[in-house]
Structure formats: structure tokens, C-alpha cells
């Protein structure tokens, strides 16, 4: 698939860093080894293959050659599975070094580790809360300043005429903000685009997305989201908090920053995928918690989206991080707002408290709520479909950074123009009561003592608009305003999601839903003007918001809790659940969830919860990759270097075998070793011969592996002389001596369950005398999925 | 450990049903086979061993012989692990029959299955809700009637004198209720005693507790709890709902009732441990949901206490069941209370709504809350310690049903007497305001227009008392009343838990906590009489209740959500979490949680979340049981019958091996077969010779195994003639051909993780050429635990 250069992809900019290795001498004193099966002139495949470290089979790349001749045809991206993504290893590498360390450790040592885990979770919570606080204050300051300037300008020109100057001012201000945000994202860190939730979902699923948890990403994300919200786009600042929390967690838990080249020599024990992933779950939860003031919702989000093996202690730590995060945010915001100690605004968004007396619901309203849920599912599916086609378009045509920035500017300008037009032509004047809570009431063409209600919907951060829709008095909005607003905002939000800016989709979804929900409420009230039960359209706004958001993102359990925690009232727990479930069922009938669409479009080998239902006829023999490159327990250095440098079969895990003497049979499995381990071994020249000659040399320790984690150098940067190539390397101490194995007749669901439940990266398929006959990796399982016509197999590609 | 006949134990009455097999002829025409290693005169061990079907090693029972000589010494029960409990098999038996069925099934078939799962969850919700409704109404009716009679009686005698008659009436009424409840539980179904939560925890953990999910248990439980609550014991009706929900789930999901001998020919696919356990999780969640009106709390309870592998679809179904359950209860109770459609009382207990304005908290109150959490932890540990010793005492001396009933009567009488004395001597008169919400205000010796406040605390169902403590106006209780009440109720509740009555500990704990919490609030207010912030002691009552309950049961995440959902307000979410966490940390320092204590005292092989931290030096070789009894793929019927009838080695799972011809080496593993499968095969006489002679005979199908599930007949009830003993049986089709295996060097944590994450029952340990060298079962893993002096190994016993 070399003909579509996916520049918009999550890892499009991964090549630059790897390119540094290109100039370094490869294997001094020897010729560059030929890949076992050179592809005919496939330059780009070769290039990608060399610097990415993925499990790819050479027979797959050869399959794609026919397409090479037809550069016009662009394949359907959904049906591909990218080979460029590595897997995380959630399974501990229990080699001798590890076991020795664990056995040396006392009970007290384990207790200290446990305490440091709690301390890290506390730190994650505090830092995530502070970041949320910073974003909130910055957005409020910048947006406040912007609205103040425009409001004064509009008021100046309303009487005089020449409102177009105000429009231009508005558009220019918005574009300036978006320009800054867009440039940062498009040029410096494209992975910081969007909400980051799909990326975090993939990470928690066990897929390593390049650069997703780096400090640079965090910085770009934070400033990017401030710019996009202040720039008046139809976006929210809540989704990015989840990504920010995850980055914070990945950074804090490692006790160092590779970007800043600082190592605090702390938490070295946690420098491996297993531990890091646990902390990233906690960080994501802390992010949700800070965004919505929903600590329990955060925990559930982490579990619903990420976890596979539920561990009680881990869950409690995640809960702790969430709790600290929302508390920190709450505490500092209360100081900022001049009401220290008032802890009633626990999140970035606060839906305002629904007082229970005024908004009780009756059981005969439940069918209505269910209809709204179905409507939410439909509209959500529409939103997702539109966004899907838009994303396909972007992948094909809008892949250069400058084009991406221009598109963002265009959206900013159109948003400003549309808003202005709507405000200009609307004549929905509302009395400006004494208890009004609009921060920037625009009088415009209304009479004195009145304000333009359409303007309040647009002329506000989306968070405030949601709150107005939930809580304003009946009669604050007229139906036409709401209808028009829903329509325009729907398309604007759909266009905006996927732009090269940092932005979330939660708040726009809630806003769209709240608008049409309130509209439903108003219509119901107008049908039965005498009945008091439909009096408050606010509750319909709430239900509509839940339905729309559920229809777009398709979360149920966690979203219910988030909504309940954000409204501060559990009365609506039951209807919200019902609505979310119906929205999900209806939506799933037409189209997948928004995050899943984006994950699919990136061809990520994402593992779902269970194997496809009708996959029992497949066995490990059919799904596994074979033949497998194995190493002997004591292997020649040259062989190892050749295999690792072989760019056509870029394996990551190698079974270690014991060859039976004087026998042609394949050797017996005795362990599993990873590319990263071999690289460290080569770097430290742990050769049998050298060990004999230099007895004083210090033994390789676990610390050496941890120091190299997670950015192991490419094989090309390691110098191996011709003499050294003849040395032998003893892998016994470093390999995992007890890899999980399955017999070749194991059914796919059984293999899948083992793989998923334990978070494996490599699963060895062995025959009845323990000989290696294949290796199952993530892509082997992820490529089977249930399509419209039964079980389908995705093609593997290197895009 | 035959010297302590644990009659109070969860499975003490399991022998009767198995005894039916004793008289039946065993192996017609042949002598009874001798166990390979007959124990010297250990009659009781033999008896238990024969009829229970557990994995026990003969070398273990011999270890216990020395103790046999000293019948006076009673061993410390905690240090034992009982062998009488079977394990559930959460791993699907993927044999040929199963795979054929799955492969035959279309995509539509799987969809129908999925729909029936949802239907079952809906049914579970509805039935659980109805049961909760029934309990609630019955308790209200009976307690109302009782209080009415006593109130009239007291009022009659207050002026005249002779209040002792009222006391006697009260005591007699209470004793009558408790007598009925106690007799039902002690004589008909001892497993229905207590809250049932420890039993359900064990079931969800994978331990088969005999009779825990039978219809009879449900009936006894429901009527038992009505009697105990109406009998005025210090108990709640909430805990038993969890057990009831689980029984409902186990019944509904199987589409038949073995007790009623009705088979509806529905849901036959779900007749195996894997599916049943999933539904039982849903049932437990529905129970919590109905008890506390907390659907999310229910889901979290199920997960926190039971689940190991988190599955999104399963979680959603659990959530659905919970939702339906609370809705059903709510709907019918609203009709019963004459306010149809008012869905504001979603659970059995409703803590009443905390309106947010009146009860805001400030951050400087958080240290106070934390201190209360610590106090709750301390008091909880005290409660648990006392109850621990009491339970030991009960196990030793109060094990006959009649003694148990007498103890229950004693507690009922003492409770009535203490309450009466407290009311009699208290002079805490409160004005009877116009808005009072006491149902039975007792004037007693108070002036007209006043009522005795001590009486309201005792003279009420505990649920109402909790609500009064949360919501009554400041000044409704005087400190002395609360102090005395806390003290007496603490000891009464402690004494009551573990009696042979169906009763929960949630509400008594909440009541104790609310009482001392309110006391704290009052004391704080009296220190700073001018400050308005301490004005409302209700919030301290809430925090105290959470602290006390957390200190006793040690749940955090689920309990937080339950408390939040039951109070209908998330404002207190944060302090409640904090308090629960501190209560848990403090409490865990001194003593385990109440449920864990009871599980330990029953010597259940309970698997915790992770292997003990310092267990890395143990490997599969050390923990496994060996030698293992294996079968050949084509095995002689006589051998199978002999092995199954061998009462000293009562194995449940047998590796199936292929013998290499002309070789002395152990044979290679090719599968795993269960005792239950072999029994069905023997019953249907699936012999190679018969198959040849009777070609027309129908092939054994999966249905035959499902029909026999879960009560497989004992081997003694199966007639095998001498001729048949010479036949051969082909196990190929029925064995699981791909059992999970581990190499013998695998560390214990790794074995543990595999075993726990996949919910295994048997894990085969194989050497490097795939020969069986051992078998790891639940007891092999559960017996290692972290004690005060590092890793300890529990003894295995047959008690």
C-alpha cells in the first residue's frame, strides 16, 4: 500500500527520528547482510521496513505488489491492518535476572514498592489536576478577553452600521488562535491532534502508538487545546484531559524524562510495559475525573476502554488517582474563583446541579426518553458516518501540514461567519432578567433590557452554553433558535473533529444533544400547554445531551456515571442509562462509534473483548505465523545481528530452542527472547568469549535493560566487528524460560482468550513434543473480524 | 481434623443427599476396589472422602493422623484449607462435541444466544426486584403490626404501672418471629444463615459452595430475613438480597429447576459453569441494586468481589440486570405506597435525599472526616475481632440446630430487654413538632406533646433509624442517648451476626456509625457554639456510617458508589471515598474484613487477586500435586471405574495421555477429562465394543452432559457389570484436547496469574517433551498466603 502516503496518520512523523540511524556504520568490517528475500525494487517498503520494528511476514508484502502497478486505485482503508504498530508486553519477562531480583527482595521491599505505586498515583492526580486547572484558567482568560473586545466592537457598530468590521475582527481573532494551535499540532506533534482518546484506547489495549505519551505531546496538547477553545471552534477541552493525564502518568511513573534527558533515579522498578500501562490507566482515569469531576466515572472509563484483567489493588489505585485529581482541580479553582474551600465545582465542566424537586420524572416519561435515546443513536450514527467520509477525504488529500493548518483556519473562519450570520438574522430577543447568568449578553437589535438569545448560544464557551440549555428558565429560547443552532452546530462539530488541532468531541456532542433535547421539551410543552409535567425543558436537554453523546461515542456504563457525577444528582441515573443503552444499540446498527472508526481508519491491530463468535472453526495452526525464526540457547553473534538487521522479516520476539544433537528435527522450545533484550545484550557485548577473558567485567543487570527502556536503539546503531560476529552469546539468563504455549489444535477463541486476558505479545504454538511450529502475535488475532457476510479477514499492510 | 465436627459449616448438611448412593450396588459382580492407600481406621475421613468429589491428595490426609490421637486439642481453623470444596470450571471444555456444535451454529445462532442472555438478565432483574418488593412489604406489615400492638400496650400501662407486661409482650413477639426464622434456617437450610455475601464471594471466586444457589435456599432466605427483621434483631434485610439475586440468576439462567423437577427446555446452552457464573454475577449485582437502589454500585460490587476477567459485554448485561431490578422494585413500591409513577425511592433502603445547599462541606472539614474514617476502621476491627472469637466459639460449641435456635431466641430476648431498659431509663424527651416523621412516637414518661427520643432509635426498623439520624433536625437527640445507643447496638449487632438466622450486617453497621457520627457532630457543634458550619450533625452521621461500614466490610469503590447512589447526592462522594479508604487501611492493620474472616473460618480455598508478593522462589514443580492419575486415550472401563471409585484419591480432573509404544517413559499429554464427563460416559455406556455392535445407537451429544449438569450422580450409583469392565472407552471425542499447560519451572506468580485470569480448575504441568508431571489445582495455589512472618503454607484438611 505504498501508494497512499498516510501523512495524517498517527505515526506519520515517526521516520525522522529513526532516520538518524541511517548514516551510522552497520556491522563494521562486514558487508551489509542481504535480507533473506529481497523485494523487487520496492524502495518504500524497504525503507519503512528497516526502521520500524514490527512483526511482519515477507509473504504479506509480496501480496501487495500487484497493486503497485495501479497507483490510481486507493484501497479501502478499513480492510487493512497496519504492520507498523508494535505491541506492548503486558506479560512480565520472568527471566533469571528478574526472578533473582524478586527473590532477593524482602517483604518490606514489596511493601515499599506498593507504597511508591500509591505515591505515584497521588502525583499523577495532583499534576493532572493542575494541568486541568491551568487549561481552564487560560481558556477563561483568553475567551473572556476575546468576547469583551468583540462585544464592545459590536455594540459600537450596532447603531452606526458597518457590522462587517466586527465580523472581520471576530474571524481574525479566532483564526489567530486557531493558527497558533494548528501550527503547533501540524508541524510539531501531529499525534496531539484530536481528543487523544482513540490513541489512549489503543495504548491501553496494548498497541504502542509512537510518541503518544511523550512530554512534547503533552505540551502541544495543552497549548493546542487552549488555542482551539479560545479560537471559538466547536470543540471541548475535556477529551484532551484524558490524553494529558495519560502522558503525565507515563512520565511520572518512570521517574525520568527522556526528552529532557533527566533521570531522577526513582521508580526504576516500574520501567517496563506492565507497570507503565497500569499507571497510564490511572492517568486516563485522573484525566476523566478532572474533566468532568467524576472520579468513579474515570475509573469506569479506564476499565471499560482499557483493562482486561481486573485487579482490585490496581483499581483502588486508579480510584485514588482520580480522587486526588478532582480534589486538586477543585481546590485550586475554588481559590482562583475567590471562594477558597467551596468544593462544589469538581470538574472542568460542571453541568450545574439539578435540584431534585423541580425536575422529578414520572414513569410515563420513560418511553419518551427511550425515543430520544433512539434519536440520539440515529443522529450519532449520522455524525459518525459524515465524519468517517471526511476523515477518508483528509487521509487522501489533506495530508501536508500546511494544508492541515489552512483547513483549520478555514473552519475557524466559517465558524465565526456562521455564528455571526445566525446572530445577525435571529430576532429571538429575551428579557434580561435580574437573575440572568449570561456573562456576555448581547443586546444587538433587541430592545433595551433584552438580549439576543441566539447570541448566548454561540457567544460563549460551549461549556457555558450547555449549562444554559440545562438550567435556563422555560421560555429562554425559542424553538426556531434551537433548531437552527442544532443544525449548524451539528455540521460544524462534525467538520471540526479530526482537524489538526487538539480538541475534544464530548462538549460539542453534549451541546448538540442539549439543544435538540430542549427543543423536544419545548415542543412537548406546547402540545399539552395545561399539563405542568412538561414544564421544565431542562431535563429533556439533559436526556438529549446524554443520547447524542452516547450515539457518538457509544460508551454506556462509564458515561452514565460521568453524567450522574457531572450533574451532581443520581435521580436521572436510571433514564440516562436507558437512553445510553438505546442510543448504543440503535447507533451500532448503522455505524460504529466515533473512536472505533478512527482506530479502524488508522488500521490499528486493536483486539476486541472476545474473538468473533463464528471463529471456532479456526485453530492456532491456521492463524499463527510460520516458519518462526528461532535462536539457539547459545547462539552465534553474527546470526543474531543478521536476523535483527533483516528488514524484510522484522520480528520482535524469538523463541529460543535447544537443538537435539545429531537430529534433523526442529529443536525443542526452551524460552522466548525479545528484540529489545537482544539489542541491549549486543550493546553491552555480553559474549561468552569476552566473559571468559574479562572476568572482572560487571555482570549485566536488570538495570541495564531498564535504563534502555523504552527507546531501545535500532540495530543499525550498534557496532559489531567481524571478530565479534564469531563470538557466541548465551541467552539462558536473559530469555523468558516459561513462555505461554498452546497446542496447534487450540481453537481461535481459546487462543484469543489467553492472549487477551494475559495481555500477551507473543504466544508460541508448540506441537506435542514441544517443538516450535508457529508464533501468534496481535496482528494474527486482530485481522479476523465479523463483517456483514460472516467472518472476514483483514489484509495486512505496511501503511 | 475429624475431631471438630463443624456443624455450623456452610456444607455441614451436604452428606444427606450423597448418602442416597450408599446402598446402591457398586460394580456388580466384582469386589469393591481397594483404595490404593487405605488410611488406618480413619472412619470419618473415609466417609467424607467417599461422597464428596474433591481433589485431595492421600499424602495430605496422612499428615493429619498425629492430631487424631489428641481429641482435646482444637486446631486453629484459620490455618487450614478445607478439601471438601469443589472448584467451578470457568474454562470452557472445548472438546470435539462442543466445537462441532459451535461450528454448526450460524452467525444468527450466536446473535440469538446473545439476545437470550439479555433476556435472562432482564428476568433476573425483574424477579430480584419482585423479591425485594415482597420482603419490604412483608417486613413493613409485620413490623408495623408489632409496633402498633406494643405501643398501645405501653401506652395503656404507662399510667397504670406494670410495664413489665409490655416488656414481656415485646420479648415474646420478637422471640416468636425469631423462632420461626431460626427453625427454618437451622433445620431446613443452614446455608441460608447470615447475609450470604461470603458465600457469594466464594462462588464468584470459583468455589462451589454446596446448595448455595438452590431454590430451597432462596425460600428459606426470604422468609428467614422477614422473620429476623420483624423480630427486632439488630439486622438488615439488604445483605440477603445479594444472595437472593444470585439464586434467582442461577435458577433462571438454567431454564429449569432441579428441586421442582421442572425442565422448561430453555437456555440449555447455558448449562455449564462458565455461563452460570456470569449470570450469578448479574444476579448479585441486581440484588445490591434492589437493596440500595444503586445499579452502578451493584455492578461494581460484582466486579470488586467476584470478577477476574473484565468483559465489556458481560458488564453491560450485569448493568442491565441491575437497572431492571431497581426499576421493578421502584415501580411496584410506588404502587404499593399509593404514589404510582413516583420513582424516587429506588431501593429497599433509602437514606433520604441530602439537599446540597444545607449540607455543603468545606475543605477544612476533610481532616475531621479522615479522623472519623480512622475511628471507623478501629471500631470495625474491634467488631470483626469480637465476631471472630464469637464465631470460633460457635463453631466449637453451638453446632447443633436446636442450640442454634436457642441462641437466636436468647439474642432476640436480650435485644428486646436491652431496648426496653434503655427506653425506660432514658429521659430524653423531644418536642413532637408538626413536621415530625416518626411513625411510632412513644410518649412514655414525657410531657404531652413530647416523645421519647431513645425510643425512636430502638422502636423502629433499623432503616428508619438510620434515616432519622441522617436527617432529623439538630437537637433531636441528646449526646447521652446516642452514646448509650451506639454502645449497646454495637455489641448487639456483633452478637447477632453469625446467628442461625438470615440477616445482613450492612444496616446495623450503618446505624452504629450514624449514631457515633452524629455524636461527633453534636460534640463539634458544642465546642464552637457560634460557628454555623458544624450546625448540621446529619452530615457527620453520614460520614460516620460510611466509616463504620467500611471498617467492617472493607469495600471501597463499590461502597462509595452505593453510598452515593443511596443518598442521591454526589457532593459527598469525595469525602466518602476518603473515609472508606482510611477505614480500610486502618482496619486492615488490625484485622481482616468481616466477610474474609468468615471465609477463612470455613477454610475455603479462596484465591486472592495476586499471588503473595514474596512467592517468586516457588515454582510449579513445588506447588503442583503429583503423581497424577492419567488415563489413556482409549482406556479400559474397569480402570476408569476403579479410579473414580477410589475414595482416597478423589480426583476431579484427569489428564489423558498417549502411551508411546514399547517405552517405559511416561506418556505424552493429549487432553484433559473431568470426573463429571466420565460419569456421564459410564452412565450412557459409551464403550467401543458396544458402539460396534449397536451401530444404530444414537451418538452421545452435548445435551446429555447438559442434562446431567450440575448434579452429576456419584460413581456408586452407576452399575457396571463384570463384562462391561473389560470393555474399552474412547475418550478422544469428549476430552478437552487443548488443556492449558505450564512448564515446571514457571514461578508461582505466573502460574497464579494464568490460573486466576482464566478461572481454571486444573492446570497441567508438563516437562519439555510434553509429559505430564503434575497438576495444579485451586488448593495448591490457595494454601500459600502472606502471614506476619513471610510466606506461610496452610495445612490441607477435610473438615
mmCIF file of C-alpha atoms in Angstrom, chain A residues 15 17 93 147 199 204 210 228 248 305 328 392 444 488-489 567 635 688 730:
data_model
loop_
_atom_site.group_PDB
_atom_site.id
_atom_site.type_symbol
_atom_site.label_atom_id
_atom_site.label_comp_id
_atom_site.label_asym_id
_atom_site.label_seq_id
_atom_site.Cartn_x
_atom_site.Cartn_y
_atom_site.Cartn_z
ATOM 1 C CA UNK A 15 10.505 8.212 10.383
ATOM 2 C CA UNK A 17 13.830 10.094 14.477
ATOM 3 C CA UNK A 93 9.550 -11.180 31.273
ATOM 4 C CA UNK A 147 -15.566 38.236 23.872
ATOM 5 C CA UNK A 199 -4.877 6.745 20.890
ATOM 6 C CA UNK A 204 -4.491 0.564 26.939
ATOM 7 C CA UNK A 210 4.543 6.169 18.647
ATOM 8 C CA UNK A 228 -8.734 25.805 19.812
ATOM 9 C CA UNK A 248 1.546 12.656 32.958
ATOM 10 C CA UNK A 305 -11.961 1.191 27.485
ATOM 11 C CA UNK A 328 -6.710 19.242 43.309
ATOM 12 C CA UNK A 392 -11.160 9.371 4.437
ATOM 13 C CA UNK A 444 -27.701 43.788 19.261
ATOM 14 C CA UNK A 488 -25.403 24.428 12.259
ATOM 15 C CA UNK A 489 -23.563 23.231 15.296
ATOM 16 C CA UNK A 567 -24.934 16.726 37.214
ATOM 17 C CA UNK A 635 23.834 -18.532 19.525
ATOM 18 C CA UNK A 688 30.683 -15.940 26.064
ATOM 19 C CA UNK A 730 24.431 -17.285 25.966
#
